[in-house]
mmCIF file of C-alpha atoms in Angstrom:
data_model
loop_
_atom_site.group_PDB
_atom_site.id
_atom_site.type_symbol
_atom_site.label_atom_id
_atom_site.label_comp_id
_atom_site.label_asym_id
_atom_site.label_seq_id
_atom_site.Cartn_x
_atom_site.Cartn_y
_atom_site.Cartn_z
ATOM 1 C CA UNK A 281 119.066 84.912 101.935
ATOM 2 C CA UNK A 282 120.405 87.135 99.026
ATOM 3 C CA UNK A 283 118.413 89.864 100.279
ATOM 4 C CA UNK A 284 115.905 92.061 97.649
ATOM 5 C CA UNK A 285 117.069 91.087 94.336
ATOM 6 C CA UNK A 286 115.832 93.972 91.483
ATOM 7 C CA UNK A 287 116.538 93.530 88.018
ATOM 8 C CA UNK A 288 118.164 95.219 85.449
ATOM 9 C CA UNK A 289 120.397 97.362 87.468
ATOM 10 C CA UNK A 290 120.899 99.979 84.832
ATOM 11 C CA UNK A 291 118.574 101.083 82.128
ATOM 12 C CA UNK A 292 118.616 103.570 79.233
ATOM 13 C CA UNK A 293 115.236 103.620 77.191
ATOM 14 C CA UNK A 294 113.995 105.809 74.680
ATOM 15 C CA UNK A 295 111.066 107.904 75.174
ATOM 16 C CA UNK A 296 108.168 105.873 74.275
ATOM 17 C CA UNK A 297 109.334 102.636 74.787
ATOM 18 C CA UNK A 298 107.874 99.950 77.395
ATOM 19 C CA UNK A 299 109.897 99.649 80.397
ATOM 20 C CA UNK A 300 109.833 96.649 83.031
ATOM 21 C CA UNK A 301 111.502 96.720 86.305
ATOM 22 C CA UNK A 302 111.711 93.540 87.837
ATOM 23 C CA UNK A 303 111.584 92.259 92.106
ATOM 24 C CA UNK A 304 112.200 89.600 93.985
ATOM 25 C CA UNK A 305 111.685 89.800 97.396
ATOM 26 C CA UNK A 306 113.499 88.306 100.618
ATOM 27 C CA UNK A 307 111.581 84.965 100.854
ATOM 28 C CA UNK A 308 108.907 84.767 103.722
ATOM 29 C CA UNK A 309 108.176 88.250 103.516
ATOM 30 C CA UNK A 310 104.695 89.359 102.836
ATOM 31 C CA UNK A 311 104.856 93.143 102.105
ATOM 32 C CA UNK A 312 106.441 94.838 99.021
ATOM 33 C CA UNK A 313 107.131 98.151 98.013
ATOM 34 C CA UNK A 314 107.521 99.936 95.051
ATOM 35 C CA UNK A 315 109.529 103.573 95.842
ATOM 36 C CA UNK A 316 110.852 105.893 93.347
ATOM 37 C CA UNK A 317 114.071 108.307 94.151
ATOM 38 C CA UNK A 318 114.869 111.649 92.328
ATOM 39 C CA UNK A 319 117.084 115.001 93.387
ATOM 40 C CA UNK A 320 113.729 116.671 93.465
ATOM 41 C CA UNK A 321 111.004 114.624 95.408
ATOM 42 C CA UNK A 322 113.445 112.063 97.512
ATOM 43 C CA UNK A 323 111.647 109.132 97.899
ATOM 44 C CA UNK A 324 108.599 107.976 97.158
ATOM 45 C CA UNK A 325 106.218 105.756 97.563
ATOM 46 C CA UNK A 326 104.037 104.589 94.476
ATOM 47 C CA UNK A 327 102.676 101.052 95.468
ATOM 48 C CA UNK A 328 102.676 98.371 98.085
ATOM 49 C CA UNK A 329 101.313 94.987 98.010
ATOM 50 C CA UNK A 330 100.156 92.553 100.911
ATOM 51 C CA UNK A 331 100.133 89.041 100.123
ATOM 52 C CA UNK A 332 100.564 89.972 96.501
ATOM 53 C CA UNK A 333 97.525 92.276 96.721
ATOM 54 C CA UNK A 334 98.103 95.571 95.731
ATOM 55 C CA UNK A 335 97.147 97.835 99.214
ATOM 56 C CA UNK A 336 97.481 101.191 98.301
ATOM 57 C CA UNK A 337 98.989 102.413 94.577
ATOM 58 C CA UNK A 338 97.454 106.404 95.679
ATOM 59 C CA UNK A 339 101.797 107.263 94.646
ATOM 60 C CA UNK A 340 101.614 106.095 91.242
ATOM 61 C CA UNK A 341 101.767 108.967 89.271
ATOM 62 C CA UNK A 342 100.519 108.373 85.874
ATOM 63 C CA UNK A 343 98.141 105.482 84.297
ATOM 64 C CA UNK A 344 101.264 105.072 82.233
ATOM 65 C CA UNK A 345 102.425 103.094 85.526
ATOM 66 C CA UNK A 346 101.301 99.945 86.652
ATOM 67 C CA UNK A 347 102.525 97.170 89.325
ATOM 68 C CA UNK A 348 101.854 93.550 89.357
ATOM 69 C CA UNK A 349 102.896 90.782 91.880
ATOM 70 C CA UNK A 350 101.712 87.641 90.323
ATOM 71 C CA UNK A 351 103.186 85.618 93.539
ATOM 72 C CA UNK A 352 105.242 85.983 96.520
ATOM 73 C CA UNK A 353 108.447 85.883 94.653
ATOM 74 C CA UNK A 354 107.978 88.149 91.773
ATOM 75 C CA UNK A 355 106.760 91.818 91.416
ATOM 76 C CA UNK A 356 107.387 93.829 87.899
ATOM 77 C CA UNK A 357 106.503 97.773 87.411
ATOM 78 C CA UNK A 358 105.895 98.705 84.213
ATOM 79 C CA UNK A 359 106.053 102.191 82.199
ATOM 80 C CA UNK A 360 104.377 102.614 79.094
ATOM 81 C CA UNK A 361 105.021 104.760 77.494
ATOM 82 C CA UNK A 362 108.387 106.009 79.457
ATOM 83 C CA UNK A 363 109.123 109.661 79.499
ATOM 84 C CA UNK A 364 112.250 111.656 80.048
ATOM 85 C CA UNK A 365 110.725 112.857 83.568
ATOM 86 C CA UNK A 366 110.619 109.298 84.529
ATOM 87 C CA UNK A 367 114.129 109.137 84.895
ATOM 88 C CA UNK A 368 114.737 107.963 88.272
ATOM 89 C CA UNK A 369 116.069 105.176 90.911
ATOM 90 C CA UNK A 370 113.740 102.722 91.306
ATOM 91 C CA UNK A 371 114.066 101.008 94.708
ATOM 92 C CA UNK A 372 112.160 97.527 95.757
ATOM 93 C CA UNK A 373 111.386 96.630 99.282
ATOM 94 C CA UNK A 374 109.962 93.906 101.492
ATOM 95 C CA UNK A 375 109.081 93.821 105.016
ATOM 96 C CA UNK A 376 106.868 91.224 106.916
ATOM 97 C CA UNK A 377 103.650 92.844 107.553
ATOM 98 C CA UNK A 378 102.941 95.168 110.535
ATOM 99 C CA UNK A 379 103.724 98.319 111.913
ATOM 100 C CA UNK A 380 107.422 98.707 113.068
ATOM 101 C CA UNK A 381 108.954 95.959 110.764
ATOM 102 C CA UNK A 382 112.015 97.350 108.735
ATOM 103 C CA UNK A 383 111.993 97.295 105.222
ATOM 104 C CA UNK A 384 114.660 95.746 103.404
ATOM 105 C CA UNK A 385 115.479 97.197 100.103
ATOM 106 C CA UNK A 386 117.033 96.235 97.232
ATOM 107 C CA UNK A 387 119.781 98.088 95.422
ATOM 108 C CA UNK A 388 117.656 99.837 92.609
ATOM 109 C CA UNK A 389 117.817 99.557 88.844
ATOM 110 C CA UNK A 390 118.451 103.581 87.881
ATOM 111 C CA UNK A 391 116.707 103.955 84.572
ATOM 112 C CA UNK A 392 117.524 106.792 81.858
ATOM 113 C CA UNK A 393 114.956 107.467 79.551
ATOM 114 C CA UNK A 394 115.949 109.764 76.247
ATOM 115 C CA UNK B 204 99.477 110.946 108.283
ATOM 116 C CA UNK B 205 102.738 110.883 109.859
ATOM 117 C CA UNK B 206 105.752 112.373 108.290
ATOM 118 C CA UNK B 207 109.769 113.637 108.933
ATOM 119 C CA UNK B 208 111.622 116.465 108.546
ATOM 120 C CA UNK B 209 115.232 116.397 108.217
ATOM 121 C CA UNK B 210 117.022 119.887 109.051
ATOM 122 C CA UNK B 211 119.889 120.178 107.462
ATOM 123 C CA UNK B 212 120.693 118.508 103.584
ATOM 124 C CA UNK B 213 123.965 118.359 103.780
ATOM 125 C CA UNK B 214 126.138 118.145 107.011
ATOM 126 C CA UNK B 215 130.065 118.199 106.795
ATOM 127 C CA UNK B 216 132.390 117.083 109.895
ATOM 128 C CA UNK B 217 135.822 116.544 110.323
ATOM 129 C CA UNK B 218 136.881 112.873 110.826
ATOM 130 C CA UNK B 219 136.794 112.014 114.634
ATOM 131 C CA UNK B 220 134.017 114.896 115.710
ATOM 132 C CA UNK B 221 130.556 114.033 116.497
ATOM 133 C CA UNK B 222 127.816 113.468 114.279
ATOM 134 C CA UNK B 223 124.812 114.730 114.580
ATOM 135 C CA UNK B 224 121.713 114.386 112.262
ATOM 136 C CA UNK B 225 118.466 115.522 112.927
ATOM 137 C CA UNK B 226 114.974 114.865 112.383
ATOM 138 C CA UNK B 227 111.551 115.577 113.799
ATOM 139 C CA UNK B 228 108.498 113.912 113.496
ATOM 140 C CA UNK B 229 104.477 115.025 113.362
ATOM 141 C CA UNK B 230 102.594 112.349 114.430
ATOM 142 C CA UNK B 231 99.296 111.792 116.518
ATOM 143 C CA UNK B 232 99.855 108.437 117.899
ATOM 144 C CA UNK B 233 103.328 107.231 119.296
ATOM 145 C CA UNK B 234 105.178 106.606 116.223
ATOM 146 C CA UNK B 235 108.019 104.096 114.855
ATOM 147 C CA UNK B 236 110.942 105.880 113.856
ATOM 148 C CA UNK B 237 113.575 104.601 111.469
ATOM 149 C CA UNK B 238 117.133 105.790 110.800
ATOM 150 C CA UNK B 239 118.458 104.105 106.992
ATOM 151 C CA UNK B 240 121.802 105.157 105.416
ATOM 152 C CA UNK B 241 122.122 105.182 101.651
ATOM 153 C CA UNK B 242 126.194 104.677 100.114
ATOM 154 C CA UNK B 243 126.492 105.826 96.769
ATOM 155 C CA UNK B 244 125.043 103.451 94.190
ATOM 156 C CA UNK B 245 123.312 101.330 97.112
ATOM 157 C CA UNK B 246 119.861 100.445 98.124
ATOM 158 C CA UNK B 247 119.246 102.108 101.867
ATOM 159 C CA UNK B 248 120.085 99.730 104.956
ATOM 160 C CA UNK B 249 118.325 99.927 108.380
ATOM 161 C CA UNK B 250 120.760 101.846 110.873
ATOM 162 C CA UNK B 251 118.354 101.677 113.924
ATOM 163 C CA UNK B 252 114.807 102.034 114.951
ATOM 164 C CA UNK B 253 112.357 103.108 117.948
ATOM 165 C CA UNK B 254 109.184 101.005 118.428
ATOM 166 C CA UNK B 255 108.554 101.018 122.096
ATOM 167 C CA UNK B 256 110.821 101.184 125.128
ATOM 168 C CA UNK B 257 113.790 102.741 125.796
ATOM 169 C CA UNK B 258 114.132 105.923 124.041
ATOM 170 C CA UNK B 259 118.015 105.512 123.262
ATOM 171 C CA UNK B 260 118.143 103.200 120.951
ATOM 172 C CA UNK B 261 121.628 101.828 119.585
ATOM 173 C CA UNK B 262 122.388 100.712 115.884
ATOM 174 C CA UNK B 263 124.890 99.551 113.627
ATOM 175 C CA UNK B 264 128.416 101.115 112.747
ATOM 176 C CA UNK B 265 128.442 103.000 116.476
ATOM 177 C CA UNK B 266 125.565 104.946 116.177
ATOM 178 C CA UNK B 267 122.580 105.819 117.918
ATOM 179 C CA UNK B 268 119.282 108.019 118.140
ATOM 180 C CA UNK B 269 117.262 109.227 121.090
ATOM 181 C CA UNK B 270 113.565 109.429 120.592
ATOM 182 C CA UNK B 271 112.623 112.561 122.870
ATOM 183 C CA UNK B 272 108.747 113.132 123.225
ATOM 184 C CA UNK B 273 108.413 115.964 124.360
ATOM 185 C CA UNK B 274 110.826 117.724 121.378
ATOM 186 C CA UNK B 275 109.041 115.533 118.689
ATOM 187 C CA UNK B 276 112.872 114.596 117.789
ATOM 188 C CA UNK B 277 114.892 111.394 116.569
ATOM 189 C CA UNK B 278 118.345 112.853 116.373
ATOM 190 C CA UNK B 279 121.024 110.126 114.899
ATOM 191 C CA UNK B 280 124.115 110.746 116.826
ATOM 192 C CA UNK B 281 127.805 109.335 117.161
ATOM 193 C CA UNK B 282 131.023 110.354 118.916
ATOM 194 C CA UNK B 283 133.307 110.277 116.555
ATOM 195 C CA UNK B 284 132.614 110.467 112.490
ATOM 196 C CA UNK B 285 134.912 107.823 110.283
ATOM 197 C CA UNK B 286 135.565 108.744 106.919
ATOM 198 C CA UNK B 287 133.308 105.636 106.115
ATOM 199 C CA UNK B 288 130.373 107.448 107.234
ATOM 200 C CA UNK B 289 130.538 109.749 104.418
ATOM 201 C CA UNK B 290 126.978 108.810 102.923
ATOM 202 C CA UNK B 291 123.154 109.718 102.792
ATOM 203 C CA UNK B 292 120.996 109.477 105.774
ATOM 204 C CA UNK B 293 117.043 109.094 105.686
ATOM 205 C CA UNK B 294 114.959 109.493 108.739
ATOM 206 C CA UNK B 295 111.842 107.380 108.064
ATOM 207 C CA UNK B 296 108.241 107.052 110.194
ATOM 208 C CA UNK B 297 105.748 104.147 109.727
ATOM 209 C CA UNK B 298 102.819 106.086 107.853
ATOM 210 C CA UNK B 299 100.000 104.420 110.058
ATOM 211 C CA UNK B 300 97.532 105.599 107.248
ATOM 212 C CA UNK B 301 98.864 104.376 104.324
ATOM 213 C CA UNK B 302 100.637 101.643 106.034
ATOM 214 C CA UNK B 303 104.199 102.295 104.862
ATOM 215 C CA UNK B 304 107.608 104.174 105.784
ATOM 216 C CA UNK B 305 107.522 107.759 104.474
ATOM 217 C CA UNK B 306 110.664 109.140 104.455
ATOM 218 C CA UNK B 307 112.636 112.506 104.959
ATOM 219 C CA UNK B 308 114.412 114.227 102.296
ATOM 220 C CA UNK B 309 117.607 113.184 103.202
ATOM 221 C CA UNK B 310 120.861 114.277 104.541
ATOM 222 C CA UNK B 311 124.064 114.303 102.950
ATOM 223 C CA UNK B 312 127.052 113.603 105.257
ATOM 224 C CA UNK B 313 130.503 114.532 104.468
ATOM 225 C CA UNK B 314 133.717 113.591 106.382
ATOM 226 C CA UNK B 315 136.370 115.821 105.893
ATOM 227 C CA UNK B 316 140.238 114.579 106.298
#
């Protein structure tokens, strides 16, 4: 398996503009996680999903975020309208479900927004 | 909730001494501890982790972490620091609440020449 594939790697956006950060997780898992890094807060978690259902999204900051896993292959998170202060790393992750199981992560997509 | 703190964000050794990283845990039921490592530019990758059963528990790249009880600890160890460890450690705990790893802040490892 290729592992957690994210998509883009890199992006610059301009304040006010619609991002989309896109995941595909390690096939056969059935949990996937949405965690942001910065200097100031380290990581953290904004939303997982269980069998594409979103569990808990209590660490998404803003209504300006949202999270959607359409099927067990495919999860976007979306900013609208992206601010400066969401500059971040974005990391995806998937586990298979239950206490004690790893979670793989993906390398992140680092977004810049100006 | 469960949660980690890392002492310590950034730790510098000189190439062949020990490495030690450490982290303690607050948790009310026997928790899972993790141990990730993040190189620069890089998602994080499991180093080791403690379910249940022996409390030394032995991971990739020569290192290792003893989960110690009574000290609420999960120290990452290794005998001798390669300038290939130079990276960023997370100590993690499954979050039996919200059903998900919170991590620790981090810690920076540098390996001098």
């Amino acid at each position: 398996d290729a592992g957690v594939i994210q998509s883009p790697r890199h992006e610059v956006t301009e304040m006010g503009q619609e991002v989309t950060l896109r995941c595909k997780p390690i096939s056969g898992h059935n949990s996937l996680f949405w965690y942001r890094q910065t200097m100031m807060r380290g990581l953290e978690l904004l939303i997982y999903f269980n069998n594409n259902v979103p569990i808990d999204d209590s660490g998404m900051p803003e209504d300006r975020f949202s999270a959607k896993m359409p099927n067990a292959s495919f999860s976007t998170l979306k900013i609208q309208p992206s601010e400066p202060r969401d500059s971040a790393v974005y990391f995806c992750a998937s586990s298979l479900k239950g206490q004690g199981t790893e979670a793989f992560f993906g390398q992140g997509t680092r977004l810049t927004v100006v | 909730a469960q949660s980690v703190t890392q002492l310590g964000s950034h730790v510098s050794v000189s190439e062949g001494a020990l490495v030690l990283l450490r982290c303690n845990y607050s948790s009310s039921v026997p928790p899972y501890l993790f141990w990730y490592v993040q190189y620069p530019n890089q998602g994080l990758q499991l180093l080791l982790k403690y379910t249940t059963g022996a409390t030394l528990v032995k991971g990739i790249n020569g290192f290792e972490a003893e989960f110690k009880k009574s000290e609420t600890s999960f120290h990452l160890t290794k005998p001798s620091a390669h300038m290939s460890d130079a990276a960023e450690y997370f100590c993690a705990v499954w979050d039996t609440g919200r059903r998900a790893l919170t991590f620790g802040s981090g810690t920076r490892l540098q390996v001098q020449p």
